[in-house]
PDB file of C-alpha atoms in Angstrom:
ATOM      1  CA  MET T  15     -59.433 -57.036  54.639  1.00 54.00           C
ATOM      2  CA  SER T  16     -58.945 -59.684  51.989  1.00 58.00           C
ATOM      3  CA  ASP T  17     -55.749 -61.418  51.783  1.00 61.00           C
ATOM      4  CA  GLN T  18     -54.489 -60.965  48.264  1.00 67.00           C
ATOM      5  CA  THR T  19     -51.574 -63.239  47.087  1.00 67.00           C
ATOM      6  CA  THR T  20     -49.786 -62.540  43.944  1.00 67.00           C
ATOM      7  CA  THR T  21     -48.692 -65.328  41.799  1.00 65.00           C
ATOM      8  CA  PRO T  22     -45.425 -65.155  39.968  1.00 67.00           C
ATOM      9  CA  PRO T  23     -45.687 -64.814  36.185  1.00 70.00           C
ATOM     10  CA  ASP T  24     -45.205 -67.821  34.109  1.00 79.00           C
ATOM     11  CA  LEU T  25     -41.915 -68.123  32.742  1.00 85.00           C
ATOM     12  CA  ARG T  26     -43.114 -69.564  29.515  1.00 87.00           C
ATOM     13  CA  VAL T  27     -45.153 -66.337  29.060  1.00 88.00           C
ATOM     14  CA  GLU T  28     -41.929 -64.051  29.601  1.00 90.00           C
ATOM     15  CA  LEU T  29     -39.756 -66.361  27.376  1.00 92.00           C
ATOM     16  CA  THR T  30     -42.303 -66.262  24.547  1.00 92.00           C
ATOM     17  CA  LEU T  31     -42.618 -62.439  24.870  1.00 93.00           C
ATOM     18  CA  PHE T  32     -38.751 -62.204  24.699  1.00 95.00           C
ATOM     19  CA  LEU T  33     -38.513 -64.398  21.639  1.00 96.00           C
ATOM     20  CA  GLY T  34     -41.202 -62.695  19.910  1.00 96.00           C
ATOM     21  CA  VAL T  35     -39.884 -59.213  20.250  1.00 96.00           C
ATOM     22  CA  PHE T  36     -36.240 -60.533  19.627  1.00 96.00           C
ATOM     23  CA  ALA T  37     -37.289 -62.121  16.370  1.00 97.00           C
ATOM     24  CA  CYS T  38     -38.827 -58.845  15.186  1.00 96.00           C
ATOM     25  CA  TYR T  39     -35.803 -56.887  16.282  1.00 95.00           C
ATOM     26  CA  ALA T  40     -33.240 -59.364  14.770  1.00 94.00           C
ATOM     27  CA  ALA T  41     -35.304 -59.435  11.468  1.00 95.00           C
ATOM     28  CA  THR T  42     -35.058 -55.784  11.139  1.00 94.00           C
ATOM     29  CA  ALA T  43     -31.428 -55.371  12.494  1.00 91.00           C
ATOM     30  CA  TYR T  44     -29.049 -53.376  10.428  1.00 90.00           C
ATOM     31  CA  PRO T  45     -26.795 -56.031   8.771  1.00 89.00           C
ATOM     32  CA  THR T  46     -23.581 -53.893   8.998  1.00 88.00           C
ATOM     33  CA  ILE T  47     -22.436 -50.526  10.308  1.00 85.00           C
ATOM     34  CA  ALA T  48     -25.253 -47.985  10.455  1.00 80.00           C
ATOM     35  CA  PRO T  49     -24.918 -44.362  10.041  1.00 82.00           C
ATOM     36  CA  ARG T  50     -23.769 -42.011  12.808  1.00 80.00           C
ATOM     37  CA  ASP T  51     -21.931 -43.669  15.948  1.00 78.00           C
ATOM     38  CA  SER T  52     -22.168 -47.071  14.971  1.00 81.00           C
ATOM     39  CA  ALA T  53     -18.673 -47.511  13.514  1.00 85.00           C
ATOM     40  CA  ASP T  54     -17.288 -45.828  16.513  1.00 86.00           C
ATOM     41  CA  MET T  55     -19.034 -48.036  18.932  1.00 87.00           C
ATOM     42  CA  ALA T  56     -18.149 -51.390  16.841  1.00 88.00           C
ATOM     43  CA  ALA T  57     -14.476 -50.389  16.809  1.00 89.00           C
ATOM     44  CA  ALA T  58     -14.402 -49.685  20.570  1.00 89.00           C
ATOM     45  CA  ALA T  59     -16.091 -52.890  21.385  1.00 90.00           C
ATOM     46  CA  LEU T  60     -14.004 -55.016  18.818  1.00 89.00           C
ATOM     47  CA  SER T  61     -10.769 -53.703  19.897  1.00 91.00           C
ATOM     48  CA  LEU T  62     -11.508 -52.878  23.627  1.00 89.00           C
ATOM     49  CA  GLY T  63     -10.779 -49.209  22.958  1.00 85.00           C
ATOM     50  CA  VAL T  64     -12.589 -46.149  24.002  1.00 85.00           C
ATOM     51  CA  ALA T  65     -15.325 -44.662  22.251  1.00 83.00           C
ATOM     52  CA  HIS T  66     -16.048 -41.149  21.839  1.00 80.00           C
ATOM     53  CA  PRO T  67     -16.725 -39.311  25.347  1.00 81.00           C
ATOM     54  CA  PRO T  68     -18.156 -40.387  27.523  1.00 83.00           C
ATOM     55  CA  GLY T  69     -16.572 -43.634  26.611  1.00 77.00           C
ATOM     56  CA  TYR T  70     -19.164 -46.210  27.372  1.00 86.00           C
ATOM     57  CA  PRO T  71     -16.857 -48.718  28.836  1.00 89.00           C
ATOM     58  CA  PHE T  72     -19.596 -51.185  29.791  1.00 90.00           C
ATOM     59  CA  TYR T  73     -20.838 -51.288  26.380  1.00 89.00           C
ATOM     60  CA  SER T  74     -17.210 -51.824  25.143  1.00 91.00           C
ATOM     61  CA  LEU T  75     -16.658 -54.719  27.598  1.00 93.00           C
ATOM     62  CA  LEU T  76     -20.192 -56.362  26.940  1.00 93.00           C
ATOM     63  CA  GLY T  77     -19.951 -55.843  23.175  1.00 92.00           C
ATOM     64  CA  HIS T  78     -16.466 -57.396  23.057  1.00 93.00           C
ATOM     65  CA  ALA T  79     -17.716 -60.384  25.119  1.00 94.00           C
ATOM     66  CA  TRP T  80     -20.768 -60.738  22.899  1.00 93.00           C
ATOM     67  CA  ILE T  81     -18.659 -60.511  19.668  1.00 92.00           C
ATOM     68  CA  SER T  82     -16.415 -63.304  21.045  1.00 92.00           C
ATOM     69  CA  TRP T  83     -19.431 -65.537  22.048  1.00 92.00           C
ATOM     70  CA  LEU T  84     -21.249 -65.497  18.742  1.00 85.00           C
ATOM     71  CA  GLY T  85     -19.198 -67.482  16.200  1.00 81.00           C
ATOM     72  CA  TRP T  86     -20.970 -66.251  13.052  1.00 83.00           C
ATOM     73  CA  GLY T  87     -21.608 -62.743  11.279  1.00 82.00           C
ATOM     74  CA  ASN T  88     -19.613 -59.538  11.075  1.00 89.00           C
ATOM     75  CA  PRO T  89     -18.877 -57.675  14.239  1.00 89.00           C
ATOM     76  CA  ALA T  90     -21.217 -54.909  13.555  1.00 90.00           C
ATOM     77  CA  TYR T  91     -24.261 -57.280  12.959  1.00 91.00           C
ATOM     78  CA  LYS T  92     -23.467 -59.070  16.150  1.00 92.00           C
ATOM     79  CA  LEU T  93     -23.592 -55.891  18.071  1.00 92.00           C
ATOM     80  CA  ASN T  94     -26.847 -54.989  16.344  1.00 92.00           C
ATOM     81  CA  LEU T  95     -28.066 -58.280  17.663  1.00 93.00           C
ATOM     82  CA  MET T  96     -26.820 -57.591  21.121  1.00 93.00           C
ATOM     83  CA  ALA T  97     -28.843 -54.455  21.111  1.00 92.00           C
ATOM     84  CA  ALA T  98     -31.841 -56.442  19.866  1.00 94.00           C
ATOM     85  CA  ALA T  99     -31.377 -58.805  22.847  1.00 95.00           C
ATOM     86  CA  GLY T 100     -31.249 -55.826  25.171  1.00 94.00           C
ATOM     87  CA  GLY T 101     -34.288 -54.275  23.871  1.00 94.00           C
ATOM     88  CA  ALA T 102     -36.328 -57.551  23.862  1.00 96.00           C
ATOM     89  CA  ALA T 103     -35.248 -58.150  27.612  1.00 95.00           C
ATOM     90  CA  ALA T 104     -36.494 -54.674  28.583  1.00 94.00           C
ATOM     91  CA  ALA T 105     -39.776 -55.603  26.896  1.00 89.00           C
TER      92      ALA T 105
END
């Protein structure tokens, strides 16, 4: 049997992929409240309230922290950037 060793992926490659995907998502992010549930979710994150059932408590807490952390832009756009960062991290 051959001894196969795996090398860890280079962090620069992963960071470049993240930044590229994030740039694409951020460039096409909705600039304000989008149709459907966007307003409900943005209001819940902004006020630390509860969105429609099932409530999405983690999204409300994470969104509130993200809105507080980013100093510029309207809250809905900040949440859209949070979604872009999550999608880019998944890629």
